mmCIF file of C-alpha atoms in Angstrom:
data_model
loop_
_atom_site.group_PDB
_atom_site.id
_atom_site.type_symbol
_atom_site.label_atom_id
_atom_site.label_comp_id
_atom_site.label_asym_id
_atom_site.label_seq_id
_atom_site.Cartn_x
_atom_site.Cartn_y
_atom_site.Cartn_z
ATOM 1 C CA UNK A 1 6.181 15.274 4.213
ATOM 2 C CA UNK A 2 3.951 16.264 7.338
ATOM 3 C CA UNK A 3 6.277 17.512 10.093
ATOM 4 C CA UNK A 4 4.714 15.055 12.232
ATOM 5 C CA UNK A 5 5.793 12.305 9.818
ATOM 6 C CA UNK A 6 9.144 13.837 9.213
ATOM 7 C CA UNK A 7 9.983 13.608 12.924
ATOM 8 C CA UNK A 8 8.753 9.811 13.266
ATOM 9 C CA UNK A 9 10.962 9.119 10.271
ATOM 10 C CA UNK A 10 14.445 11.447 11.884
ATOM 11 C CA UNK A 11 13.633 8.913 15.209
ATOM 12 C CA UNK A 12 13.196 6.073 12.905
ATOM 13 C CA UNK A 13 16.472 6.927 11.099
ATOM 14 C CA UNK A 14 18.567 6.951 14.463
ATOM 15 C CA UNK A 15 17.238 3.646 15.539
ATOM 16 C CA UNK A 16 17.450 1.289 13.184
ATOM 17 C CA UNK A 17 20.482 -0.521 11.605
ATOM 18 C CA UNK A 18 21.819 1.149 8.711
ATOM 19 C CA UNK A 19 21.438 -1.612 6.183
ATOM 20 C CA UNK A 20 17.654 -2.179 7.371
ATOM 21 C CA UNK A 21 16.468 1.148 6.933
ATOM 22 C CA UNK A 22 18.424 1.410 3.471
ATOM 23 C CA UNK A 23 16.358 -1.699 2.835
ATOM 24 C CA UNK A 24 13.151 0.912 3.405
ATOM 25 C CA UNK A 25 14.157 3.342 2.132
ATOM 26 C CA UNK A 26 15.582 2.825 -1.026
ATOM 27 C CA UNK A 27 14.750 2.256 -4.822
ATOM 28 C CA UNK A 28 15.139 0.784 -8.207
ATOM 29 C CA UNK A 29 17.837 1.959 -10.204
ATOM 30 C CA UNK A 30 19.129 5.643 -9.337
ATOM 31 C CA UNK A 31 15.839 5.907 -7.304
ATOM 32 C CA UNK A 32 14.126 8.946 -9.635
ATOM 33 C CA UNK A 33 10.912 7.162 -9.242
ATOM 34 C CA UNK A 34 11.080 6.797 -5.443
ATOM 35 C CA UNK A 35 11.865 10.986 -5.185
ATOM 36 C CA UNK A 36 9.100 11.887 -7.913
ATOM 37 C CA UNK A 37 6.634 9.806 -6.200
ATOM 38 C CA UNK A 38 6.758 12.587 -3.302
ATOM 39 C CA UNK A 39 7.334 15.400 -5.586
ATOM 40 C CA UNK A 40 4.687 14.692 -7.979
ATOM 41 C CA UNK A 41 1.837 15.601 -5.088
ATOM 42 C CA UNK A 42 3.548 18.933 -4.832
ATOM 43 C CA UNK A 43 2.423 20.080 -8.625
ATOM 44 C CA UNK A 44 -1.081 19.607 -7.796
ATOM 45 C CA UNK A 45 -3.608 22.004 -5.555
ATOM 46 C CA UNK A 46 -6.758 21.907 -4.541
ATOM 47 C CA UNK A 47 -9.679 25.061 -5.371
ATOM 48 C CA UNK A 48 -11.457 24.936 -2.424
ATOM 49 C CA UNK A 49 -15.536 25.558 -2.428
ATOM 50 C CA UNK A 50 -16.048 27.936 0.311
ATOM 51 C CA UNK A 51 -19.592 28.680 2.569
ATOM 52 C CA UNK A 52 -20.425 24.872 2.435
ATOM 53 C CA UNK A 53 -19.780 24.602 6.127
ATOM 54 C CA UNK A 54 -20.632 21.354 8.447
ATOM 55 C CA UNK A 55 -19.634 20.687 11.841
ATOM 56 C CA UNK A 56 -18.708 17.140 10.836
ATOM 57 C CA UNK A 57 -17.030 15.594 7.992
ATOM 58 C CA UNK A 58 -17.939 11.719 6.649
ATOM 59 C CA UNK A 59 -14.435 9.946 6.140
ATOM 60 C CA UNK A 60 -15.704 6.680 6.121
ATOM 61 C CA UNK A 61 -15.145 4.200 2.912
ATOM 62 C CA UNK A 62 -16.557 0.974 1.863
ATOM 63 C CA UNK A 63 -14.772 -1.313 -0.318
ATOM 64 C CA UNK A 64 -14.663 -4.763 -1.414
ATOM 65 C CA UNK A 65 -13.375 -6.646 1.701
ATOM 66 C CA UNK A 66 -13.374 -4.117 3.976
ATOM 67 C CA UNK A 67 -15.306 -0.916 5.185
ATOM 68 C CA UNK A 68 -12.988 1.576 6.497
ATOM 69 C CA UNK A 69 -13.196 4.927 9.095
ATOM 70 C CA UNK A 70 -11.366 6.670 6.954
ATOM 71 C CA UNK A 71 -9.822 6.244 3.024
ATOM 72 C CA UNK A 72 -6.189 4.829 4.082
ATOM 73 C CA UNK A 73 -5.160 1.879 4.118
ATOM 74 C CA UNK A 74 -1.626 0.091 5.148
ATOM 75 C CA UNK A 75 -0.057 -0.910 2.211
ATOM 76 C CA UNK A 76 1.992 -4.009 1.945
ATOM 77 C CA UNK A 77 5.377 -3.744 3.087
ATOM 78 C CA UNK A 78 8.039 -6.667 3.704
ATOM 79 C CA UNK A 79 9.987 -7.783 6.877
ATOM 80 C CA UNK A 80 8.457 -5.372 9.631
ATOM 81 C CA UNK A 81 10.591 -7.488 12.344
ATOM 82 C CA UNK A 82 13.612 -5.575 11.177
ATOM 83 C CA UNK A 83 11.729 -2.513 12.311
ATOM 84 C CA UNK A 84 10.661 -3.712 15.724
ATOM 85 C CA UNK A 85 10.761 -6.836 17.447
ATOM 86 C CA UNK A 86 6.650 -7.453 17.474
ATOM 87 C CA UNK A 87 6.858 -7.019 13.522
ATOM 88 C CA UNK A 88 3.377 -7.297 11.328
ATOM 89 C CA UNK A 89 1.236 -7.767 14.903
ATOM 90 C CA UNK A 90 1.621 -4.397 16.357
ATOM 91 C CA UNK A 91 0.902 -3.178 12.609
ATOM 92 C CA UNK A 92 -2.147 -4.980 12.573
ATOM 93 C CA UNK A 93 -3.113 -3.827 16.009
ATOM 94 C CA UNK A 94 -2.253 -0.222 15.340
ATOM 95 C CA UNK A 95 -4.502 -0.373 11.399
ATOM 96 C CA UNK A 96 -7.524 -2.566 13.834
ATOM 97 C CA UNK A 97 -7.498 0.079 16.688
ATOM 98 C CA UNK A 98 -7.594 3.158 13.684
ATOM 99 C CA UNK A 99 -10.357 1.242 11.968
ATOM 100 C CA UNK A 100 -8.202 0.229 8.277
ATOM 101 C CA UNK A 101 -7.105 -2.359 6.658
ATOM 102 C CA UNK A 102 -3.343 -3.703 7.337
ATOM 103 C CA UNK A 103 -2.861 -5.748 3.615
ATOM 104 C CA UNK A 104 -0.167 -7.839 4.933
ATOM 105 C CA UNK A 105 2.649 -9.137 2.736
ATOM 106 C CA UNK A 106 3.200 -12.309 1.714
ATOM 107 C CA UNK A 107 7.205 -11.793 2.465
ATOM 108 C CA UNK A 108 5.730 -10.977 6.027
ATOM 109 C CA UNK A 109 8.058 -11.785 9.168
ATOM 110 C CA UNK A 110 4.876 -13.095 10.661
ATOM 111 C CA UNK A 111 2.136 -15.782 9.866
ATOM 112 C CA UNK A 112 -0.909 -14.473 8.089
ATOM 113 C CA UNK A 113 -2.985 -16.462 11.135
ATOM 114 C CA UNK A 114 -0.738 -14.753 13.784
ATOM 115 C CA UNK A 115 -1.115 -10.995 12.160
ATOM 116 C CA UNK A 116 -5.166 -11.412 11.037
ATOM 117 C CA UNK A 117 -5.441 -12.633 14.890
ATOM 118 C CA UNK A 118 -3.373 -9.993 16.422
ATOM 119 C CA UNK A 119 -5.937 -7.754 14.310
ATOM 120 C CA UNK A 120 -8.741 -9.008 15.915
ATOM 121 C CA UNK A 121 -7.623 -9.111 19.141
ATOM 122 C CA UNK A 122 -8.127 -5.512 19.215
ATOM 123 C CA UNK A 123 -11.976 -5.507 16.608
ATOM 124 C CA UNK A 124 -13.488 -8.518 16.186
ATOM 125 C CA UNK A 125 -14.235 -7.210 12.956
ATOM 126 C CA UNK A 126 -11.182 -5.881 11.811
ATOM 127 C CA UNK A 127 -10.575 -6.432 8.212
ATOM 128 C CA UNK A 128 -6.624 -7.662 6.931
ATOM 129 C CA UNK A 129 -5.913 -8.581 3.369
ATOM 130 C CA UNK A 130 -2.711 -10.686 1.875
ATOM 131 C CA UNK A 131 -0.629 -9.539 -0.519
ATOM 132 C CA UNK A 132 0.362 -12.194 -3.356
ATOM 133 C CA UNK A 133 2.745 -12.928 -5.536
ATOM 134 C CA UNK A 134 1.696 -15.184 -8.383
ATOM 135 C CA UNK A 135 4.173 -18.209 -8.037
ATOM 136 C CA UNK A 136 5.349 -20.623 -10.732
ATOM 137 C CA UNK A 137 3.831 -23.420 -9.407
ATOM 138 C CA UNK A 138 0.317 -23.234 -9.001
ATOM 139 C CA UNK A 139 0.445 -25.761 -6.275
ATOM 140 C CA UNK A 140 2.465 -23.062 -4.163
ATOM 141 C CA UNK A 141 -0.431 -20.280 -5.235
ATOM 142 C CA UNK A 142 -3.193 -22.474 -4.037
ATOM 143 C CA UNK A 143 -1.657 -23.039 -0.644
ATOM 144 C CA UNK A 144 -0.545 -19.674 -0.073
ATOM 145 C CA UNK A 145 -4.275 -18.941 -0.939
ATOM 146 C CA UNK A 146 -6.029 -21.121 1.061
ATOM 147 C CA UNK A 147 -3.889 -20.132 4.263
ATOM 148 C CA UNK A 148 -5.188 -16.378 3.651
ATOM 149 C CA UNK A 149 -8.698 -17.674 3.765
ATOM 150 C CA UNK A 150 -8.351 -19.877 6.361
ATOM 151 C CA UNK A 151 -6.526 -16.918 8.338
ATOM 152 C CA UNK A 152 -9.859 -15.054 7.779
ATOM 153 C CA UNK A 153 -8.436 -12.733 5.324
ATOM 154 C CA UNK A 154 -11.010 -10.569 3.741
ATOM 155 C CA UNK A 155 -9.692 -9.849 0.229
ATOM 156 C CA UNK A 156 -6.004 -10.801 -1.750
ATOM 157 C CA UNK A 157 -4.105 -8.153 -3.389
ATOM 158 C CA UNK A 158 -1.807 -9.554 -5.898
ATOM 159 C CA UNK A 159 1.006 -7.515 -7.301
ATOM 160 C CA UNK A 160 1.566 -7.465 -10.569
ATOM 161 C CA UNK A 161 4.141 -5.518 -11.483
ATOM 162 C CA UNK A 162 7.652 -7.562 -10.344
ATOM 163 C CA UNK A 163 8.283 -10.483 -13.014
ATOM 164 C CA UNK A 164 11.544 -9.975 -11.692
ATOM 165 C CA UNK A 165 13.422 -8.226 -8.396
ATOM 166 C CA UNK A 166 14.002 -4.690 -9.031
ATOM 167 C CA UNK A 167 18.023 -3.634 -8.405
ATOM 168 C CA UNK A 168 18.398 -1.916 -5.175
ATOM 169 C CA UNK A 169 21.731 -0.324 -5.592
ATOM 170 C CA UNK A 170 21.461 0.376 -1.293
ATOM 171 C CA UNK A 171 21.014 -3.474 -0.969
ATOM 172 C CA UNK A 172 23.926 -4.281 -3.703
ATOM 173 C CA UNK A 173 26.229 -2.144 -1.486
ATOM 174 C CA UNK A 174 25.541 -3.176 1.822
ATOM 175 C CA UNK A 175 24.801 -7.150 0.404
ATOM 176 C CA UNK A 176 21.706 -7.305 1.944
ATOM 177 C CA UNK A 177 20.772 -10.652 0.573
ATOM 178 C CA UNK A 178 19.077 -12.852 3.199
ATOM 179 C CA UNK A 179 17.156 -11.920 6.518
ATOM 180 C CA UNK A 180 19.231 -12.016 10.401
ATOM 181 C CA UNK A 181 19.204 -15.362 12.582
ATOM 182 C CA UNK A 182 16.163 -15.870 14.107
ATOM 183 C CA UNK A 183 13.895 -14.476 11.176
ATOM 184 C CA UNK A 184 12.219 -15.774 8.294
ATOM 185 C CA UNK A 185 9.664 -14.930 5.327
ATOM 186 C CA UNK A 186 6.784 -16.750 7.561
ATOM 187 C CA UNK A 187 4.224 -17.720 4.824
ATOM 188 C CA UNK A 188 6.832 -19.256 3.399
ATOM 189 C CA UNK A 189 7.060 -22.147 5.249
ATOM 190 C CA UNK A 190 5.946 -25.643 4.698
ATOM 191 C CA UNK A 191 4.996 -24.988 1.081
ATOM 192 C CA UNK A 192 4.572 -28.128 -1.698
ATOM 193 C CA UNK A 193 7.843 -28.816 -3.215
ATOM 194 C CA UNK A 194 10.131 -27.239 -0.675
ATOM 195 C CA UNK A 195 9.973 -23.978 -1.880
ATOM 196 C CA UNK A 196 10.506 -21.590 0.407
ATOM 197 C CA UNK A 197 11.552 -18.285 -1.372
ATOM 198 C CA UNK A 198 9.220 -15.932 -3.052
ATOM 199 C CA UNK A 199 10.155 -16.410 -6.448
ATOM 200 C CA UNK A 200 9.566 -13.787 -9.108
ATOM 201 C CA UNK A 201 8.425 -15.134 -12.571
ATOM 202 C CA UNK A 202 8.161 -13.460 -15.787
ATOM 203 C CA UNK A 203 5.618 -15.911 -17.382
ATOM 204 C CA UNK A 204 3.477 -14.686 -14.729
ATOM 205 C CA UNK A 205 0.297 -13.530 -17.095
ATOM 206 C CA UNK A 206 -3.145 -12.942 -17.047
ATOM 207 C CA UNK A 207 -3.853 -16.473 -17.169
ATOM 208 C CA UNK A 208 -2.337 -16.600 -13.662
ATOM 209 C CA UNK A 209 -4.625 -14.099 -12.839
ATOM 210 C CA UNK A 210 -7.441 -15.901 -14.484
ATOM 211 C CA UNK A 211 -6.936 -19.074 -12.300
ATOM 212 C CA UNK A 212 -6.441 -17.033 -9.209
ATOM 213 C CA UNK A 213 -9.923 -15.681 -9.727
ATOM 214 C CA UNK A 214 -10.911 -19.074 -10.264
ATOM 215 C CA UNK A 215 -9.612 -20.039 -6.729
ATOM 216 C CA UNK A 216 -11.162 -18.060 -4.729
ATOM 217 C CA UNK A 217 -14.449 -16.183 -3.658
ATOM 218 C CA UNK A 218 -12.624 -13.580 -1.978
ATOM 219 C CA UNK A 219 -12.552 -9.944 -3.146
ATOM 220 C CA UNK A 220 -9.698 -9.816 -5.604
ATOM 221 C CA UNK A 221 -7.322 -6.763 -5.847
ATOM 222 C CA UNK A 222 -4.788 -6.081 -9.065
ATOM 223 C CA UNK A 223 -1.537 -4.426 -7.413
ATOM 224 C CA UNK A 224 0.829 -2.883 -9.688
ATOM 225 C CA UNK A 225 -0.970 -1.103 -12.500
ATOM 226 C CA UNK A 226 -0.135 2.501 -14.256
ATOM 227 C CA UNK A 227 -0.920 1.845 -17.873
ATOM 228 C CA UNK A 228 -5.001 2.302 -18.386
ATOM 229 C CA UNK A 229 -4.989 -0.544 -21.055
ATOM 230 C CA UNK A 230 -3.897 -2.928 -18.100
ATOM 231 C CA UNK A 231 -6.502 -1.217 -15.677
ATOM 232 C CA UNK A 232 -9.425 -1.631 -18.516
ATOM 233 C CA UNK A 233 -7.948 -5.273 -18.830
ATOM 234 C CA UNK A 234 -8.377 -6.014 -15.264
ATOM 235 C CA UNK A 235 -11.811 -5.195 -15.166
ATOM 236 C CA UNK A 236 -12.591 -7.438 -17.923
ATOM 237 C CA UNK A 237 -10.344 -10.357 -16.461
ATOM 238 C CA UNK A 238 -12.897 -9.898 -13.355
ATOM 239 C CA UNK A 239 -11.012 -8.417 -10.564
ATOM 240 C CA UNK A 240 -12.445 -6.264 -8.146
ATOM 241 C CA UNK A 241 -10.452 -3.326 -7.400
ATOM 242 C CA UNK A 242 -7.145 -2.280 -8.842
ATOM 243 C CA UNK A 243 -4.363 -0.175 -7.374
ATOM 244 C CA UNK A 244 -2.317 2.399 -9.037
ATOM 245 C CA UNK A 245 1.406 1.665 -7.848
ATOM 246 C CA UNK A 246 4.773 1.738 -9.218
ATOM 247 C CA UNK A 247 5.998 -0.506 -5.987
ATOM 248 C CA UNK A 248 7.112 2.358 -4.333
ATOM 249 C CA UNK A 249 9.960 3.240 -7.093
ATOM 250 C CA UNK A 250 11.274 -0.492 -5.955
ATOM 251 C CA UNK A 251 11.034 -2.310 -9.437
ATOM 252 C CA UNK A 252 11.212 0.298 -12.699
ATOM 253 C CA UNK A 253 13.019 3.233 -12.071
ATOM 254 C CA UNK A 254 11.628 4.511 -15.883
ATOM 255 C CA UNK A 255 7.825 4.134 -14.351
ATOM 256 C CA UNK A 256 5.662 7.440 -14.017
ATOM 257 C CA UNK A 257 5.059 8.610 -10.561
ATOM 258 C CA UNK A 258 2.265 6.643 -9.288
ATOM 259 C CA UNK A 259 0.055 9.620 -8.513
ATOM 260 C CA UNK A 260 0.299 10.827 -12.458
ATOM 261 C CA UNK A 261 -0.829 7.549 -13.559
ATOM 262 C CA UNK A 262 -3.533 7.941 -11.295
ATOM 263 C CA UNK A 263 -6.295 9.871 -13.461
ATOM 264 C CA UNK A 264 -5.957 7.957 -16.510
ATOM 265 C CA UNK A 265 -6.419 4.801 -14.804
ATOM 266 C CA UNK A 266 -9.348 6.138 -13.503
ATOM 267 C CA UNK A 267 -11.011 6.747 -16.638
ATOM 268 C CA UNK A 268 -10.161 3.593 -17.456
ATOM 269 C CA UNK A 269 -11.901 2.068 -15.417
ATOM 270 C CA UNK A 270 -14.736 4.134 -15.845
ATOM 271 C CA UNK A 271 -16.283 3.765 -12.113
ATOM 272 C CA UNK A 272 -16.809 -0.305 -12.901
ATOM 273 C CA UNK A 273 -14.512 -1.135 -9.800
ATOM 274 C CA UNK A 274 -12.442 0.966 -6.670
ATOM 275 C CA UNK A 275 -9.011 2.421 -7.673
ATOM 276 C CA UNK A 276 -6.698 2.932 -4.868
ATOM 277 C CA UNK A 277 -4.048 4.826 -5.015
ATOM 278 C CA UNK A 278 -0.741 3.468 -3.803
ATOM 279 C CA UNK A 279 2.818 5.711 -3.865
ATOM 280 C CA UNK A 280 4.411 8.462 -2.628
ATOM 281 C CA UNK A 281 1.702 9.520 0.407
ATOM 282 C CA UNK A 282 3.525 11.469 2.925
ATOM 283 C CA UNK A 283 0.339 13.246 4.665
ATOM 284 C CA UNK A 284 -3.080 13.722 4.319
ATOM 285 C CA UNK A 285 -3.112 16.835 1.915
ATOM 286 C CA UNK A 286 -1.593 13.856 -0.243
ATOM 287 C CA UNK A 287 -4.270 11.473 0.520
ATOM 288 C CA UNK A 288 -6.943 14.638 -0.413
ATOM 289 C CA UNK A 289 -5.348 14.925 -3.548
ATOM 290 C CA UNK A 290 -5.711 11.144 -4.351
ATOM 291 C CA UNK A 291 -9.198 10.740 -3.919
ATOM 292 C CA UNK A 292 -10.146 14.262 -5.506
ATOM 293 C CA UNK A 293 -8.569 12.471 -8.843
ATOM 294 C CA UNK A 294 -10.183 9.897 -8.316
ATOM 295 C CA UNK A 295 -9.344 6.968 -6.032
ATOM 296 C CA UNK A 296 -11.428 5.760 -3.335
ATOM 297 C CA UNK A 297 -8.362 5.565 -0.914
ATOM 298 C CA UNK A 298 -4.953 5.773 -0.432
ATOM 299 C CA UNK A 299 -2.140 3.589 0.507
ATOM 300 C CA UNK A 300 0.412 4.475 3.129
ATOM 301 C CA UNK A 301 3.728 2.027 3.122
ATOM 302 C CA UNK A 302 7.237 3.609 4.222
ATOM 303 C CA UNK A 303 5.763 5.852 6.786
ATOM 304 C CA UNK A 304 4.063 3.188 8.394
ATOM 305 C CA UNK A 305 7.298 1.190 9.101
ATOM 306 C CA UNK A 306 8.858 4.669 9.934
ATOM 307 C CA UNK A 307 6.208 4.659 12.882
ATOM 308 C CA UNK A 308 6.992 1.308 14.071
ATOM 309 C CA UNK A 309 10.417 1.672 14.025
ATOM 310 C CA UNK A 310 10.339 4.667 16.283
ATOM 311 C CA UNK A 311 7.744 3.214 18.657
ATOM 312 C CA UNK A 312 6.113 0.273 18.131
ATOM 313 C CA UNK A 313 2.290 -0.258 17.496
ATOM 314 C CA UNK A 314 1.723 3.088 19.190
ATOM 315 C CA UNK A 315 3.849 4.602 16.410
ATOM 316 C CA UNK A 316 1.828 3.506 13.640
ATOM 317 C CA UNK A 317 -1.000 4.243 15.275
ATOM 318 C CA UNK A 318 0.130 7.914 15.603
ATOM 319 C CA UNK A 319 1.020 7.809 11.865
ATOM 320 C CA UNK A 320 -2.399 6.858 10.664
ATOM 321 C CA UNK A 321 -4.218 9.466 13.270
ATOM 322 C CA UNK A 322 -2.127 12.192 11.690
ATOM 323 C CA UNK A 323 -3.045 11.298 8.000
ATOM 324 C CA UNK A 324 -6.968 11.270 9.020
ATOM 325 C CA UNK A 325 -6.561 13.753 10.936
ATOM 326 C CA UNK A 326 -5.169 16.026 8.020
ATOM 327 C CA UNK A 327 -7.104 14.961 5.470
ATOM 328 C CA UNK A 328 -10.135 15.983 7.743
ATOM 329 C CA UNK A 329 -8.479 19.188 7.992
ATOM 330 C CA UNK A 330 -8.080 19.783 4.644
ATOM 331 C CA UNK A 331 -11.650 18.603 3.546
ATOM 332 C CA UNK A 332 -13.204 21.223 5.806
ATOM 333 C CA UNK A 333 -10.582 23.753 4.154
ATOM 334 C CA UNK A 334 -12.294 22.590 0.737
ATOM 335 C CA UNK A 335 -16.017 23.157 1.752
ATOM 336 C CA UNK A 336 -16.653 19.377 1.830
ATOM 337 C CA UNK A 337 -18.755 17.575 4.009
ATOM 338 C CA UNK A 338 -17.755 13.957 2.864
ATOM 339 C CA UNK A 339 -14.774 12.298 1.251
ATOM 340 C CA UNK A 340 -17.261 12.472 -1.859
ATOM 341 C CA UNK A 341 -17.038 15.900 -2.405
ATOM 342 C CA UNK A 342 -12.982 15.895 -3.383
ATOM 343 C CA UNK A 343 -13.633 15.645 -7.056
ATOM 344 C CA UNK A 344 -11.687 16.025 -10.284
ATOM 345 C CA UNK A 345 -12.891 19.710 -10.882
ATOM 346 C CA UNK A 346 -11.180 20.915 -7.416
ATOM 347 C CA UNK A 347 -7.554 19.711 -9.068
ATOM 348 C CA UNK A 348 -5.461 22.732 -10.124
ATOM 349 C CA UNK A 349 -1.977 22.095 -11.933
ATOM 350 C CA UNK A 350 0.503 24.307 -10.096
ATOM 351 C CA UNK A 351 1.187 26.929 -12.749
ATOM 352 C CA UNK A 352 -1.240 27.018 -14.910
ATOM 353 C CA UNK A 353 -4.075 28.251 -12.629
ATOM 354 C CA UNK A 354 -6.551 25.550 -14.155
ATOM 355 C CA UNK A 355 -8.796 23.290 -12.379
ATOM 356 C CA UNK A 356 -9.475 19.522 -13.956
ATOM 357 C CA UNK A 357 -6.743 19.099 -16.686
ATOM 358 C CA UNK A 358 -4.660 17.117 -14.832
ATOM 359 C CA UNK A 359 -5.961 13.792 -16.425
#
């Protein structure tokens, strides 16, 4: 992890309630996922080019719903009021003021209205996403849609990957079941039927996904994907991007780590639609690594929360200014002049002293 990182998450550590950041920090199962989705970066380098010098380096990324200053983006993450008391808004400030997208979740401690304008507030133009879970009823699914466009949400991101809960072994001890007094799952509220959980389905299919596209106009992310045959499936089902995630280590603690699944996905795909790259980013030499095997950004979720735990929207802010400011750092190092230059044939696989076989 970046030292600067490191330190936001030792401050983070000492302030918030036990159970809460066990909540964070924890995984599926005996959490090998969640430690090999940092430790999988580590057996990759990068061969830099050298006398390719330029003053200035191009971060900036366009992608379907959003155009971004630099290839990160705030991945969804649940319940930020347990972190600090101004929750998913001073995330949403903090990702506005940095110029990237905050994709806020739909088990979000705040409205998707209250966090899209908290956004703008700071850019008129800022770009926020919402995160979906496919739910039963489709009733539920349309409302929950409509609300994100209504909100002004640019694009929906819709995870895939959690027909059921994953087992949190950190929650099980502590029984860490329901949110404190005083706080809810806001998008939750008010829905057809009563409901008012989140409720994880495994009939969920691609005819879900089908309908969803349907729905809506909106740019349409697929969260949740590490087997190519699903990535080469979502293109064909019409979606525009996909991400490469194993929810953090959080629902199969048997999945590869996300970053490994990366490259094949990739190829997949075939350069028909974005890949982002979601898991295990702990700086920017991570987020260099990402896009040189070939995503076209990178997803940042536990350190995020780390940064607003330890201070606020001016935390996060500082933990998105060190990733670009890294991955800058380490561009220049390779000879490039814009995020386009970190490509496949830069990868080395620690050990074998071989550039591009890491797919």
């Amino acid at each position: 992890m970046n030292p600067e990182l490191a330190e936001l998450h030792d401050k983070a550590r000492a302030v918030l309630d036990p159970v809460h950041y066990d909540y964070y920090a924890g995984g599926a199962g005996a959490e090998l996922v969640l430690a090999e989705n940092e430790a999988a970066f580590r057996r990759f380098a990068l061969l830099p080019r050298v006398l390719r010098g330029s003053e200035t380096r191009d971060l900036a990324v366009t992608l379907p719903g959003a155009e971004l200053r630099f290839p990160v983006l705030v991945a969804p993450t649940a319940f930020h009021r347990l972190a600090h008391p101004d929750g998913e808004r001073a995330t949403a400030r903090a990702a506005a003021a940095a110029g990237t997208v905050l994709v806020s979740g739909m088990a979000s401690t705040t409205r998707i209205d209250e966090v899209t304008a908290a956004a703008r507030a700071v850019d008129a133009d800022a770009a926020v996403w919402f995160q979906l879970y496919p739910q039963p009823s489709e009733e539920v699914t349309t409302t929950l849609v409509r609300r994100a466009e209504a909100a002004g949400c640019t694009a929906l991101v819709v995870t895939a990957d959690s027909p059921v809960f994953g087992r949190h072994r950190r929650d099980l001890a502590h029984g860490f079941h329901d949110l404190p007094p005083g706080l809810a799952t806001e998008n939750m509220r008010d829905l057809p039927g009563g409901a008012e959980n989140i409720v994880m389905s495994p009939a969920i299919s691609w005819d879900h996904l089908d309908r969803l596209r349907e729905m809506t106009s909106l740019p349409l992310w697929l969260k949740g994907v590490l087997h190519p045959g699903d990535a080469g499936l979502a293109v064909a089902h019409g979606v525009d991007g996909i991400v490469v995630s194993n929810h953090g280590g959080r629902q199969s603690d048997l999945a590869p780590a996300a970053v490994e699944a990366l490259p094949p996905g990739c190829d997949a795909v075939a350069g028909r639609v974005p890949v982002l790259l979601d898991g295990g980013v702990r700086g920017g030499g991570d987020v260099a690594v990402a896009l040189a095997l070939g995503a076209a950004a990178a997803g940042v979720g536990r350190p995020v929360l780390w940064g607003l735990a330890a201070d606020g929207e001016t935390g996060v802010r500082r933990v998105l200014d060190v990733l670009r400011d890294e991955l800058d750092h380490v561009l220049t190092l390779c000879g490039g002049r814009g995020v386009a230059d970190l490509t496949r044939d830069l990868v080395v696989v620690r050990g074998t002293g071989v550039a591009g076989r890491c797919g």
